[in-house]
Amino acid sequence: MKSIIYDTYGSPDVLKLIKTSIPKPDRNELLIKVISSSVTAADWHLRKADPIMVRFMNGLLTPKKKVLGQEFYGEIVETGRSVTRFKPGDKIFGSTGLKTGAHSEYIVMSEDSVISKADGNIENESLAAIPIGGMTSLFFLKQGGLKKGDRVLINGASGSVGSYAVQIAKAYGASVTGVCSTRNVKLVREIGADQVIDYKKERLDNHPHSYDIVFDTVGNLSYKSVKPLLSSDGHFISTAFNLGLMQAMMMNTFRKGHKVYTGVTKESRELLDEIKNLLKSKKLKAVIERTYSMEEIKEAHIHAESGHKQGNIILAIQGGTTHV
Ligand SMILES: NC(=O)c1ccc[n+]([C@@H]2O[C@H](COP(=O)([O-])OP(=O)(O)OC[C@H]3O[C@@H](n4cnc5c(N)ncnc54)[C@H](OP(=O)(O)O)[C@@H]3O)[C@@H](O)[C@H]2O)c1
């Protein structure tokens, strides 16, 4: 089978398309033919070992897990003898989490992983681009206590996490303001934002005390800069996991009113199932900018690393072909 590997941390040039052997599923595992995957912010952060923390998780000098790819859509081709939840032929989608590995034609995963059947009206190659961004948005918005009627500002509304956050906040009955650059204003309106702030033309601090939740998916906002935008008991949530935000979060118990939340998404089957229900009821869809082939992996990484993806990019793995 074909896999995209990296033996050393560095630029997109470290990525190589090679032939490897198809893994065998253990007792409780599934062998999955990967139809499509995605290239996410996590993929380029891991490839570059940026931040340095990556080296403590995945090898100080060289990467221990050599195949990237954290989400996929695929078909089960073989099951271990004690598997009960799935059968060969089932289409599934989900997250490989920190194990990565989805940039390969086949992967094995435990049946207890964060995966779900891609059944009914949602079966589609774009499902590969939903688990990470979808679960991250839902996880953080829940941390921020999202509820009907909230006024929510989403910074980075045209990116992967941001485009799901706009749709999820709307599905919960919030009034949503999206922040993006000029070229994405139309897109952010189309996915449901009630108002759009074009950060190229307008400053965020023109809107004081307006928001119950400010969700920063870009990582360029601090609690200090967001404070004037929040209502008296507003929440600031951020996918950027840095020291300043950690300190602001630790002060939550001592501070009246505002709360700050950051950290790492705790992925679960429950979160994925909630995402699946939103997909089935057509309250959520993936924004797909482009599909790359495995041979185009370097270009895909360069684009993801630009920080200006429109929604998501798909990596076509075995779309259209069948079986081992
Ligand atoms: N903590 C966690 O567990 C977790 C989980 C998933 C992701 N993340 C992190 O979350 C971040 C976002 O991920 P992503 O996949 O959504 O990234 P992405 O798809 O690359 O999106 C980035 C978006 O940011 C927008 N942007 C860039 N500069 C901006 C600015 N100055 N103001 C407002 N928007 C701006 C871009 O829109 P324009 O082109 O319009 O500028 C782009 O659409 C990444 O840093 C990722 O590592 C964290």
Coordinates of C-alpha atoms and ligand atoms in Angstrom, one line a residue:
M1 CA 0.0 0.0 0.0
K2 CA 1.0 3.7 -0.3
S3 CA 1.8 5.8 2.7
I4 CA 3.1 9.3 3.1
I5 CA 5.9 9.3 5.7
Y6 CA 8.3 11.7 7.3
D7 CA 11.6 10.5 8.9
T8 CA 12.7 13.9 10.1
Y9 CA 11.1 17.1 11.2
G10 CA 11.2 20.0 8.8
S11 CA 9.7 21.7 5.7
P12 CA 7.1 20.0 3.4
D13 CA 10.1 18.5 1.5
V14 CA 10.5 15.9 4.3
L15 CA 7.3 14.2 3.2
K16 CA 7.7 11.1 1.0
L17 CA 5.2 8.8 -0.7
I18 CA 6.4 5.3 -0.2
K19 CA 5.2 1.6 -0.4
T20 CA 4.6 -0.1 2.9
S21 CA 2.8 -3.3 3.9
I22 CA -0.8 -3.5 4.8
P23 CA -1.3 -3.9 8.6
K24 CA -3.2 -6.8 10.1
P25 CA -6.0 -6.1 12.6
D26 CA -5.7 -7.5 16.1
R27 CA -8.7 -9.2 18.0
N28 CA -10.6 -6.0 18.6
E29 CA -9.3 -4.0 15.6
L30 CA -10.6 -3.0 12.2
L31 CA -8.7 -2.8 9.0
I32 CA -9.9 0.3 7.3
K33 CA -9.4 1.2 3.6
V34 CA -8.9 5.0 3.8
I35 CA -11.0 6.7 1.1
S36 CA -10.1 10.3 2.1
S37 CA -8.3 12.2 4.8
S38 CA -7.5 15.9 5.3
V39 CA -4.5 18.1 5.9
T40 CA -5.1 20.0 9.1
A41 CA -3.2 22.6 11.1
A42 CA -2.1 19.7 13.4
D43 CA -0.4 18.0 10.5
W44 CA 2.0 20.9 9.7
H45 CA 2.6 21.6 13.4
L46 CA 3.7 18.0 13.9
R47 CA 5.7 17.9 10.7
K48 CA 7.6 21.0 11.7
A49 CA 7.9 20.2 15.4
D50 CA 6.4 23.6 16.0
P51 CA 5.8 24.2 18.9
I52 CA 8.8 22.5 20.4
M53 CA 6.4 20.5 22.7
V54 CA 5.8 18.2 19.7
R55 CA 9.3 16.8 20.2
F56 CA 8.4 15.7 23.7
M57 CA 5.3 13.9 22.4
N58 CA 6.6 12.4 19.2
G59 CA 10.3 12.0 19.5
L60 CA 13.1 14.4 20.5
L61 CA 15.2 14.1 17.4
T62 CA 13.1 12.2 14.9
P63 CA 9.3 11.5 14.7
K64 CA 8.3 8.2 16.3
K65 CA 4.9 8.2 14.5
K66 CA 6.0 8.7 10.9
V67 CA 2.6 8.9 9.1
L68 CA 0.5 12.0 9.6
G69 CA -3.3 12.4 9.2
Q70 CA -5.7 12.7 12.1
E71 CA -9.0 12.2 10.4
F72 CA -10.5 10.0 7.7
Y73 CA -13.5 8.6 5.9
G74 CA -13.1 5.0 4.9
E75 CA -14.5 1.5 4.5
I76 CA -13.9 -1.5 6.8
V77 CA -12.4 -4.4 4.9
E78 CA -11.6 -6.8 7.7
T79 CA -12.5 -7.1 11.4
G80 CA -10.7 -8.8 14.3
R81 CA -12.6 -11.9 15.8
S82 CA -13.9 -10.1 18.9
V83 CA -15.2 -7.0 17.0
T84 CA -19.0 -6.5 17.6
R85 CA -19.9 -2.9 16.6
F86 CA -18.8 -3.1 12.9
K87 CA -18.6 -5.4 9.9
P88 CA -16.7 -5.4 6.6
G89 CA -18.3 -3.1 4.2
D90 CA -19.3 -0.5 6.8
K91 CA -18.4 3.0 5.8
I92 CA -17.0 5.0 8.8
F93 CA -15.4 8.3 9.7
G94 CA -13.5 9.5 12.7
S95 CA -10.3 10.6 14.3
T96 CA -7.0 8.8 14.8
G97 CA -6.2 11.4 17.5
L98 CA -2.5 11.6 18.5
K99 CA -1.8 8.2 16.9
T100 CA -2.2 9.9 13.5
G101 CA -1.6 7.6 10.5
A102 CA -4.5 8.4 8.2
H103 CA -2.3 9.5 5.3
S104 CA -2.0 5.8 4.3
E105 CA -4.1 3.6 2.1
Y106 CA -5.0 1.3 5.0
I107 CA -5.0 1.8 8.8
V108 CA -5.9 -0.4 11.7
M109 CA -7.9 1.0 14.6
S110 CA -9.6 -0.4 17.7
E111 CA -13.4 -0.6 17.4
D112 CA -13.5 1.6 20.6
S113 CA -11.8 4.5 18.8
V114 CA -13.5 7.9 18.1
I115 CA -15.2 6.6 15.0
S116 CA -18.8 6.4 13.8
K117 CA -20.7 4.8 10.9
A118 CA -21.1 7.0 7.9
D119 CA -24.7 5.9 7.2
G120 CA -27.7 7.3 5.5
N121 CA -27.6 10.8 3.9
I122 CA -24.2 11.8 5.2
E123 CA -22.0 9.3 3.2
N124 CA -19.5 11.5 1.4
E125 CA -15.8 11.9 1.0
S126 CA -15.9 15.3 2.7
L127 CA -16.6 13.4 6.0
A128 CA -12.9 13.1 6.3
A129 CA -12.6 16.8 7.0
I130 CA -15.2 16.9 9.8
P131 CA -14.1 15.1 13.0
I132 CA -11.2 17.3 14.1
G133 CA -12.7 20.7 13.3
G134 CA -16.2 19.7 14.2
M135 CA -15.3 18.1 17.6
T136 CA -12.9 21.0 18.4
S137 CA -15.6 23.6 17.8
L138 CA -18.2 21.7 19.8
F139 CA -15.9 20.9 22.7
F140 CA -14.8 24.5 23.1
L141 CA -18.2 26.1 22.6
K142 CA -19.6 23.7 25.3
Q143 CA -16.7 24.7 27.6
G144 CA -17.8 28.3 27.0
G145 CA -21.4 27.4 28.1
L146 CA -23.0 28.0 24.7
K147 CA -26.7 28.5 24.9
K148 CA -29.7 29.7 22.9
G149 CA -29.7 33.5 22.5
D150 CA -26.0 34.0 23.2
R151 CA -24.2 36.6 21.2
V152 CA -21.1 34.8 19.9
L153 CA -18.0 36.2 18.1
I154 CA -15.9 33.8 16.2
N155 CA -12.4 34.9 15.2
G156 CA -11.1 33.0 12.2
A157 CA -14.7 32.2 11.0
S158 CA -13.5 31.0 7.6
G159 CA -11.0 28.4 8.8
S160 CA -11.7 24.7 9.6
V161 CA -12.6 25.2 13.3
G162 CA -14.1 28.6 12.7
S163 CA -16.5 27.5 9.9
Y164 CA -17.8 24.6 12.1
A165 CA -18.1 27.0 15.1
V166 CA -20.3 29.4 13.1
Q167 CA -22.7 26.6 12.1
I168 CA -22.7 24.9 15.5
A169 CA -23.4 28.2 17.4
K170 CA -26.2 28.9 14.9
A171 CA -27.6 25.4 15.4
Y172 CA -27.7 26.1 19.2
G173 CA -29.7 29.3 18.5
A174 CA -27.0 31.9 19.1
S175 CA -26.5 35.2 17.2
V176 CA -23.2 34.8 15.5
T177 CA -20.6 37.4 14.3
G178 CA -17.8 36.0 12.2
V179 CA -14.4 37.6 11.8
C180 CA -12.5 37.0 8.5
S181 CA -10.7 38.8 5.7
T182 CA -12.4 40.5 2.8
R183 CA -12.3 37.5 0.4
N184 CA -14.1 35.3 2.9
V185 CA -17.0 37.7 3.9
K186 CA -19.4 36.1 1.5
L187 CA -18.5 32.5 2.6
V188 CA -18.9 33.3 6.3
R189 CA -22.4 34.8 5.6
E190 CA -23.4 31.8 3.5
I191 CA -22.6 29.4 6.4
G192 CA -24.9 31.3 8.7
A193 CA -23.2 34.2 10.4
D194 CA -25.6 37.0 11.2
Q195 CA -22.9 39.7 11.1
V196 CA -19.4 39.6 9.6
I197 CA -16.4 41.8 10.6
D198 CA -13.8 42.1 7.9
Y199 CA -10.6 42.4 9.9
K200 CA -8.8 44.0 7.0
K201 CA -11.2 47.0 7.2
E202 CA -12.6 47.1 10.8
R203 CA -11.2 46.8 14.3
L204 CA -12.8 44.4 16.8
D205 CA -12.9 47.0 19.5
N206 CA -15.6 48.9 17.6
H207 CA -18.0 46.5 19.3
P208 CA -17.6 46.9 23.1
H209 CA -19.4 44.7 25.7
S210 CA -21.3 42.9 22.9
Y211 CA -20.5 39.3 23.3
D212 CA -21.4 36.5 25.7
I213 CA -18.7 34.3 24.1
V214 CA -15.7 35.3 22.1
F215 CA -14.1 32.2 20.5
D216 CA -10.6 32.7 19.1
T217 CA -9.7 30.0 16.6
V218 CA -6.7 31.9 15.2
G219 CA -4.6 32.5 18.3
N220 CA -4.0 36.2 17.9
L221 CA -6.2 37.4 20.8
S222 CA -5.3 37.6 24.5
Y223 CA -7.7 37.9 27.4
K224 CA -6.6 41.5 27.8
S225 CA -7.5 42.4 24.2
V226 CA -10.9 40.5 24.4
K227 CA -12.0 41.8 27.8
P228 CA -13.6 45.0 26.5
L229 CA -15.7 43.0 24.0
L230 CA -17.2 40.7 26.6
S231 CA -20.5 41.1 28.4
S232 CA -20.2 41.3 32.2
D233 CA -20.2 37.5 32.6
G234 CA -18.9 36.7 29.1
H235 CA -16.6 33.8 28.3
F236 CA -13.4 33.9 26.2
I237 CA -12.5 30.5 24.7
S238 CA -9.4 29.9 22.6
T239 CA -7.9 26.9 20.7
A240 CA -4.4 28.5 21.2
F241 CA -2.8 26.8 24.1
N242 CA -0.3 29.3 25.4
L243 CA 1.1 30.4 28.8
G244 CA -0.8 33.7 28.9
L245 CA -4.1 32.0 28.3
M246 CA -3.3 29.2 30.8
Q247 CA -2.6 31.9 33.4
A248 CA -5.8 33.7 32.6
M249 CA -7.7 30.4 32.9
M250 CA -6.2 29.6 36.3
M251 CA -7.5 33.0 37.6
N252 CA -11.1 32.0 36.7
T253 CA -11.9 31.1 40.4
F254 CA -10.6 34.4 41.6
R255 CA -12.2 36.6 38.9
K256 CA -15.8 37.9 39.0
G257 CA -17.7 37.7 35.8
H258 CA -15.5 36.7 32.9
K259 CA -14.2 33.1 32.4
V260 CA -11.3 32.0 30.1
Y261 CA -11.0 28.5 28.7
T262 CA -8.2 27.0 26.6
G263 CA -6.5 23.6 26.4
V264 CA -6.7 20.6 24.1
T265 CA -9.9 19.1 22.7
K266 CA -11.1 16.0 24.6
E267 CA -12.3 13.9 21.7
S268 CA -15.1 11.4 22.3
R269 CA -17.6 9.2 20.5
E270 CA -20.3 11.3 22.2
L271 CA -19.0 14.5 20.6
L272 CA -18.6 12.8 17.2
D273 CA -22.2 11.5 17.4
E274 CA -23.5 14.9 18.2
I275 CA -21.6 16.2 15.1
K276 CA -23.1 13.4 13.1
N277 CA -26.6 14.3 14.2
L278 CA -26.0 17.9 13.1
L279 CA -24.8 16.6 9.7
K280 CA -27.9 14.4 9.4
S281 CA -30.2 17.2 10.1
K282 CA -28.3 19.4 7.6
K283 CA -27.4 22.0 10.3
L284 CA -23.7 21.4 9.6
K285 CA -21.7 20.8 6.5
A286 CA -18.0 20.9 5.6
V287 CA -16.5 23.8 3.8
I288 CA -14.1 22.2 1.3
E289 CA -11.6 24.5 -0.5
R290 CA -9.8 21.9 -2.5
T291 CA -8.9 18.2 -2.9
Y292 CA -5.3 17.2 -3.2
S293 CA -3.9 13.8 -4.4
M294 CA -1.3 11.9 -2.3
E295 CA 1.3 12.9 -4.9
E296 CA 0.4 16.6 -4.1
I297 CA 1.0 16.3 -0.4
K298 CA 3.7 19.0 -0.3
E299 CA 1.5 21.6 -1.9
A300 CA -1.3 20.6 0.5
H301 CA 1.0 21.2 3.5
I302 CA 2.3 24.5 2.1
H303 CA -1.3 25.7 1.7
A304 CA -2.4 24.5 5.2
E305 CA 0.6 26.2 6.7
S306 CA -0.3 29.5 5.1
G307 CA -2.9 29.9 7.8
H308 CA -5.5 31.0 5.2
K309 CA -7.3 27.9 4.3
Q310 CA -11.0 28.3 3.4
G311 CA -12.5 25.7 5.6
N312 CA -10.8 22.4 4.9
I313 CA -8.6 20.6 2.4
I314 CA -9.2 17.0 1.5
L315 CA -6.5 14.4 0.7
A316 CA -7.9 11.8 -1.7
I317 CA -6.4 8.5 -0.7
Q318 CA -8.4 5.6 -2.3
G319 CA -11.5 7.4 -3.5
G320 CA -13.1 5.5 -6.3
T321 CA -11.1 2.3 -5.9
T322 CA -12.0 -0.8 -3.9
H323 CA -10.6 -3.4 -1.5
V324 CA -7.2 -4.8 -0.6
Ligands
LIG1 N1 -6.5 23.2 21.1 C1 -6.9 22.2 20.3 O1 -7.2 21.1 20.8 C2 -7.0 22.5 18.8 C3 -7.7 21.6 18.0 C4 -7.7 21.9 16.7 C5 -7.1 23.0 16.2 N2 -6.4 23.8 17.0 C6 -5.7 25.0 16.5 O2 -6.7 26.0 16.1 C7 -6.1 26.8 15.1 C8 -7.1 26.9 14.0 O3 -7.2 25.7 13.3 P1 -7.9 25.6 11.9 O4 -7.7 24.2 11.5 O5 -9.2 26.2 12.0 O6 -6.9 26.6 11.0 P2 -7.1 27.0 9.5 O7 -8.2 26.2 8.8 O8 -5.8 27.2 8.9 O9 -7.8 28.5 9.6 C9 -7.2 29.6 10.0 C10 -8.2 30.8 9.6 O10 -7.7 31.9 10.4 C11 -8.1 33.0 9.6 N3 -7.2 34.2 10.0 C12 -5.9 34.3 9.7 N4 -5.4 35.5 10.3 C13 -6.5 36.0 10.8 C14 -6.7 37.2 11.6 N5 -5.7 38.1 11.8 N6 -7.9 37.5 12.1 C15 -9.0 36.7 11.9 N7 -8.8 35.5 11.2 C16 -7.6 35.2 10.7 C17 -7.9 32.7 8.2 O11 -8.9 33.4 7.5 P3 -8.5 34.5 6.4 O12 -7.9 33.8 5.2 O13 -9.8 35.2 6.1 O14 -7.5 35.4 7.1 C18 -8.2 31.2 8.2 O15 -9.5 30.9 7.6 C19 -4.8 26.2 14.7 O16 -3.8 27.0 15.4 C20 -4.8 24.8 15.3 O17 -3.6 24.3 15.7 C21 -6.3 23.6 18.3

